PDB file of C-alpha atoms in Angstrom:
ATOM      1  CA  MET A   1      62.223  94.688 142.194  1.00  0.00           C
ATOM      2  CA  ASN A   2      65.320  97.184 143.207  1.00  0.00           C
ATOM      3  CA  ASN A   3      68.338  96.340 140.688  1.00  0.00           C
ATOM      4  CA  LYS A   4      70.529  99.227 141.926  1.00  0.00           C
ATOM      5  CA  GLY A   5      73.549  96.448 142.684  1.00  0.00           C
ATOM      6  CA  LEU A   6      75.429  93.857 141.963  1.00  0.00           C
ATOM      7  CA  THR A   7      74.757  90.105 143.300  1.00  0.00           C
ATOM      8  CA  LEU A   8      77.079  87.845 144.903  1.00  0.00           C
ATOM      9  CA  ILE A   9      77.587  85.693 141.959  1.00  0.00           C
ATOM     10  CA  GLU A  10      78.238  88.789 138.892  1.00  0.00           C
ATOM     11  CA  LEU A  11      80.616  90.231 141.752  1.00  0.00           C
ATOM     12  CA  MET A  12      82.681  86.748 141.768  1.00  0.00           C
ATOM     13  CA  VAL A  13      82.412  86.859 137.794  1.00  0.00           C
ATOM     14  CA  VAL A  14      84.095  89.817 137.222  1.00  0.00           C
ATOM     15  CA  ILE A  15      86.694  89.358 140.001  1.00  0.00           C
ATOM     16  CA  ALA A  16      87.498  85.443 138.166  1.00  0.00           C
ATOM     17  CA  ILE A  17      87.845  87.113 135.233  1.00  0.00           C
ATOM     18  CA  ILE A  18      90.117  90.213 136.154  1.00  0.00           C
ATOM     19  CA  ALA A  19      92.251  86.864 137.701  1.00  0.00           C
ATOM     20  CA  MET A  20      92.857  85.026 134.611  1.00  0.00           C
ATOM     21  CA  LEU A  21      94.041  88.685 132.790  1.00  0.00           C
ATOM     22  CA  ALA A  22      96.155  89.466 135.578  1.00  0.00           C
ATOM     23  CA  SER A  23      97.445  85.743 135.730  1.00  0.00           C
ATOM     24  CA  PHE A  24      98.474  85.905 131.663  1.00  0.00           C
ATOM     25  CA  ALA A  25      99.633  89.424 131.981  1.00  0.00           C
ATOM     26  CA  LEU A  26     102.300  88.647 134.773  1.00  0.00           C
ATOM     27  CA  THR A  27     103.379  85.554 132.456  1.00  0.00           C
ATOM     28  CA  GLY A  28     103.833  87.678 129.404  1.00  0.00           C
ATOM     29  CA  TYR A  29     105.506  90.055 131.970  1.00  0.00           C
ATOM     30  CA  ARG A  30     108.045  87.588 133.796  1.00  0.00           C
ATOM     31  CA  ALA A  31     108.876  86.155 129.547  1.00  0.00           C
ATOM     32  CA  ALA A  32     110.053  89.897 129.133  1.00  0.00           C
ATOM     33  CA  ARG A  33     111.976  90.241 131.514  1.00  0.00           C
ATOM     34  CA  ASN A  34     113.752  87.131 131.381  1.00  0.00           C
ATOM     35  CA  LYS A  35     114.812  87.599 127.807  1.00  0.00           C
ATOM     36  CA  VAL A  36     116.003  91.245 128.796  1.00  0.00           C
ATOM     37  CA  LYS A  37     118.432  90.308 131.844  1.00  0.00           C
ATOM     38  CA  VAL A  38     119.401  87.099 129.607  1.00  0.00           C
ATOM     39  CA  GLU A  39     120.472  89.569 126.730  1.00  0.00           C
ATOM     40  CA  GLY A  40     121.989  91.528 129.550  1.00  0.00           C
ATOM     41  CA  GLU A  41     124.293  89.438 130.900  1.00  0.00           C
ATOM     42  CA  ILE A  42     125.165  88.091 126.956  1.00  0.00           C
ATOM     43  CA  LYS A  43     125.769  91.794 125.846  1.00  0.00           C
ATOM     44  CA  ALA A  44     127.881  92.288 129.173  1.00  0.00           C
ATOM     45  CA  LEU A  45     130.196  89.565 128.435  1.00  0.00           C
ATOM     46  CA  TYR A  46     130.326  89.907 125.306  1.00  0.00           C
ATOM     47  CA  GLY A  47     131.670  93.679 126.221  1.00  0.00           C
ATOM     48  CA  ASP A  48     134.134  92.388 128.636  1.00  0.00           C
ATOM     49  CA  LEU A  49     135.395  89.978 125.698  1.00  0.00           C
ATOM     50  CA  GLN A  50     135.714  93.163 123.561  1.00  0.00           C
ATOM     51  CA  ASN A  51     137.251  95.289 126.087  1.00  0.00           C
ATOM     52  CA  ALA A  52     139.766  92.322 126.958  1.00  0.00           C
ATOM     53  CA  ARG A  53     140.681  92.088 123.345  1.00  0.00           C
ATOM     54  CA  LEU A  54     141.201  95.523 122.775  1.00  0.00           C
ATOM     55  CA  ARG A  55     143.501  96.280 126.300  1.00  0.00           C
ATOM     56  CA  ALA A  56     146.004  93.340 125.203  1.00  0.00           C
ATOM     57  CA  PHE A  57     146.227  94.821 121.646  1.00  0.00           C
ATOM     58  CA  ALA A  58     146.914  98.398 123.166  1.00  0.00           C
ATOM     59  CA  GLU A  59     149.020  97.606 126.140  1.00  0.00           C
ATOM     60  CA  LYS A  60     151.239  94.673 124.811  1.00  0.00           C
ATOM     61  CA  ARG A  61     150.155  91.916 127.535  1.00  0.00           C
ATOM     62  CA  ALA A  62     147.701  89.047 127.788  1.00  0.00           C
ATOM     63  CA  TRP A  63     144.505  90.245 128.338  1.00  0.00           C
ATOM     64  CA  GLY A  64     141.668  87.949 129.236  1.00  0.00           C
ATOM     65  CA  ILE A  65     138.549  86.247 130.866  1.00  0.00           C
ATOM     66  CA  TYR A  66     138.548  83.348 133.706  1.00  0.00           C
ATOM     67  CA  TRP A  67     135.140  81.460 134.586  1.00  0.00           C
ATOM     68  CA  GLY A  68     136.987  78.244 136.335  1.00  0.00           C
ATOM     69  CA  SER A  69     134.121  75.715 135.391  1.00  0.00           C
ATOM     70  CA  SER A  70     131.314  75.626 133.304  1.00  0.00           C
ATOM     71  CA  PRO A  71     128.134  76.462 133.936  1.00  0.00           C
ATOM     72  CA  PHE A  72     129.572  79.630 135.292  1.00  0.00           C
ATOM     73  CA  THR A  73     127.715  81.879 137.116  1.00  0.00           C
ATOM     74  CA  SER A  74     130.760  84.757 137.494  1.00  0.00           C
ATOM     75  CA  TYR A  75     133.714  85.379 135.693  1.00  0.00           C
ATOM     76  CA  ASP A  76     136.968  87.433 136.616  1.00  0.00           C
ATOM     77  CA  VAL A  77     138.760  89.759 133.965  1.00  0.00           C
ATOM     78  CA  ARG A  78     142.424  89.082 133.826  1.00  0.00           C
ATOM     79  CA  TYR A  79     145.641  90.626 132.588  1.00  0.00           C
ATOM     80  CA  ASP A  80     149.200  88.608 133.030  1.00  0.00           C
ATOM     81  CA  THR A  81     151.976  90.582 135.088  1.00  0.00           C
ATOM     82  CA  ASP A  82     155.064  88.371 134.949  1.00  0.00           C
ATOM     83  CA  ASP A  83     155.104  88.336 130.618  1.00  0.00           C
ATOM     84  CA  ASP A  84     154.222  84.591 130.311  1.00  0.00           C
ATOM     85  CA  GLY A  85     150.852  84.632 128.594  1.00  0.00           C
ATOM     86  CA  ASN A  86     149.188  82.941 131.468  1.00  0.00           C
ATOM     87  CA  LEU A  87     146.018  84.281 133.555  1.00  0.00           C
ATOM     88  CA  THR A  88     146.371  80.868 135.233  1.00  0.00           C
ATOM     89  CA  ASP A  89     149.200  80.858 137.343  1.00  0.00           C
ATOM     90  CA  SER A  90     149.529  82.022 140.805  1.00  0.00           C
ATOM     91  CA  GLY A  91     150.944  85.257 141.238  1.00  0.00           C
ATOM     92  CA  GLY A  92     151.311  85.743 137.177  1.00  0.00           C
ATOM     93  CA  TYR A  93     147.763  87.870 137.157  1.00  0.00           C
ATOM     94  CA  ARG A  94     145.916  90.303 138.300  1.00  0.00           C
ATOM     95  CA  SER A  95     142.246  90.755 138.369  1.00  0.00           C
ATOM     96  CA  ALA A  96     140.396  94.065 136.974  1.00  0.00           C
ATOM     97  CA  GLY A  97     137.029  93.134 137.828  1.00  0.00           C
ATOM     98  CA  THR A  98     135.019  90.107 138.473  1.00  0.00           C
ATOM     99  CA  ILE A  99     131.603  90.006 137.878  1.00  0.00           C
ATOM    100  CA  SER A 100     129.292  87.933 140.011  1.00  0.00           C
ATOM    101  CA  ASN A 101     125.589  87.205 140.364  1.00  0.00           C
ATOM    102  CA  LEU A 102     124.466  86.153 137.235  1.00  0.00           C
ATOM    103  CA  GLU A 103     121.350  85.410 137.488  1.00  0.00           C
ATOM    104  CA  PHE A 104     121.474  82.606 134.157  1.00  0.00           C
ATOM    105  CA  PRO A 105     124.105  80.076 134.506  1.00  0.00           C
ATOM    106  CA  ILE A 106     126.711  80.499 130.770  1.00  0.00           C
ATOM    107  CA  LYS A 107     127.592  77.532 129.180  1.00  0.00           C
ATOM    108  CA  VAL A 108     130.346  76.960 127.457  1.00  0.00           C
ATOM    109  CA  ASN A 109     131.233  74.450 125.025  1.00  0.00           C
ATOM    110  CA  THR A 110     135.341  73.780 125.737  1.00  0.00           C
ATOM    111  CA  SER A 111     137.147  72.233 128.668  1.00  0.00           C
ATOM    112  CA  SER A 112     139.317  75.309 129.104  1.00  0.00           C
ATOM    113  CA  LYS A 113     138.741  78.046 131.846  1.00  0.00           C
ATOM    114  CA  CYS A 114     139.655  80.622 130.731  1.00  0.00           C
ATOM    115  CA  VAL A 115     139.670  82.924 126.999  1.00  0.00           C
ATOM    116  CA  ILE A 116     143.005  84.592 126.549  1.00  0.00           C
ATOM    117  CA  PHE A 117     143.782  87.727 124.091  1.00  0.00           C
ATOM    118  CA  LYS A 118     147.324  87.397 123.140  1.00  0.00           C
ATOM    119  CA  LYS A 119     149.491  90.664 122.407  1.00  0.00           C
ATOM    120  CA  SER A 120     148.145  90.731 119.076  1.00  0.00           C
ATOM    121  CA  GLY A 121     144.678  90.963 120.947  1.00  0.00           C
ATOM    122  CA  LEU A 122     144.689  86.918 118.797  1.00  0.00           C
ATOM    123  CA  THR A 123     142.818  84.317 120.663  1.00  0.00           C
ATOM    124  CA  THR A 124     144.265  80.508 120.060  1.00  0.00           C
ATOM    125  CA  THR A 125     141.188  79.590 122.379  1.00  0.00           C
ATOM    126  CA  LEU A 126     137.925  79.043 120.209  1.00  0.00           C
ATOM    127  CA  LEU A 127     134.811  78.342 121.684  1.00  0.00           C
ATOM    128  CA  SER A 128     131.752  79.387 122.320  1.00  0.00           C
ATOM    129  CA  PHE A 129     129.731  81.160 125.499  1.00  0.00           C
ATOM    130  CA  HIS A 130     125.581  80.118 125.876  1.00  0.00           C
ATOM    131  CA  ILE A 131     123.012  80.631 127.573  1.00  0.00           C
ATOM    132  CA  ASP A 132     119.868  78.044 127.208  1.00  0.00           C
ATOM    133  CA  GLY A 133     116.508  77.559 127.186  1.00  0.00           C
ATOM    134  CA  THR A 134     115.499  81.322 125.932  1.00  0.00           C
ATOM    135  CA  GLU A 135     113.277  83.614 123.699  1.00  0.00           C
ATOM    136  CA  ALA A 136     116.361  85.760 123.479  1.00  0.00           C
ATOM    137  CA  GLU A 137     117.139  87.239 120.277  1.00  0.00           C
ATOM    138  CA  TYR A 138     121.027  86.905 121.384  1.00  0.00           C
ATOM    139  CA  ASP A 139     122.136  84.391 123.796  1.00  0.00           C
ATOM    140  CA  CYS A 140     125.358  82.874 122.761  1.00  0.00           C
ATOM    141  CA  ILE A 141     129.101  84.579 121.998  1.00  0.00           C
ATOM    142  CA  SER A 142     131.266  83.158 119.151  1.00  0.00           C
ATOM    143  CA  VAL A 143     134.761  83.714 120.066  1.00  0.00           C
ATOM    144  CA  SER A 144     137.646  82.490 117.009  1.00  0.00           C
ATOM    145  CA  ALA A 145     141.163  84.089 117.067  1.00  0.00           C
ATOM    146  CA  THR A 146     140.230  87.246 115.208  1.00  0.00           C
ATOM    147  CA  ARG A 147     136.608  87.949 115.986  1.00  0.00           C
ATOM    148  CA  ILE A 148     134.096  88.369 118.556  1.00  0.00           C
ATOM    149  CA  LYS A 149     130.064  87.765 117.633  1.00  0.00           C
ATOM    150  CA  MET A 150     126.660  87.670 119.075  1.00  0.00           C
ATOM    151  CA  GLY A 151     124.109  85.123 118.154  1.00  0.00           C
ATOM    152  CA  LYS A 152     121.045  83.117 118.832  1.00  0.00           C
ATOM    153  CA  TRP A 153     122.009  79.676 120.708  1.00  0.00           C
ATOM    154  CA  ASP A 154     120.322  77.121 117.634  1.00  0.00           C
ATOM    155  CA  GLY A 155     121.329  73.392 120.132  1.00  0.00           C
ATOM    156  CA  SER A 156     124.769  72.850 119.337  1.00  0.00           C
ATOM    157  CA  THR A 157     126.170  76.139 117.240  1.00  0.00           C
ATOM    158  CA  CYS A 158     126.173  79.859 117.949  1.00  0.00           C
ATOM    159  CA  VAL A 159     124.333  81.381 115.103  1.00  0.00           C
ATOM    160  CA  LYS A 160     125.577  84.832 114.610  1.00  0.00           C
ATOM    161  CA  ARG A 161     123.376  87.863 113.948  1.00  0.00           C
TER     162      ARG A 161
END
């Protein structure tokens, strides 16, 4: 008998094992990719919030983030042009940039449609932004009068890290 090759059964077993290993790797890749994207979107929003607060203080004018509705997949960084502290009145603000096509919808725990930083860099809008159902280390942002912190959403609050 000549044993110089593989039988069809042996070949099918090897292909099945390779397919199973590939499916495990693909699942792990997708989870890691989603984790990185969630953290990236939260960190970008965090940076925009910090920048708005800094510019409000430095330029002595109201700056903020407007999102329209919750959950949102885009938001607008705005500043006040008529010195009334309002970023939603027609003609009384300018957009400094719009961030759109966020892959993961961001939820807000308030009915407000924006967060405004006054000339002092402080805000009266206390809220949390979060992305539900993720394994990311950072998936929420808590905004208080004097601080902006990232953390992990526990289902009801943003636990700061």
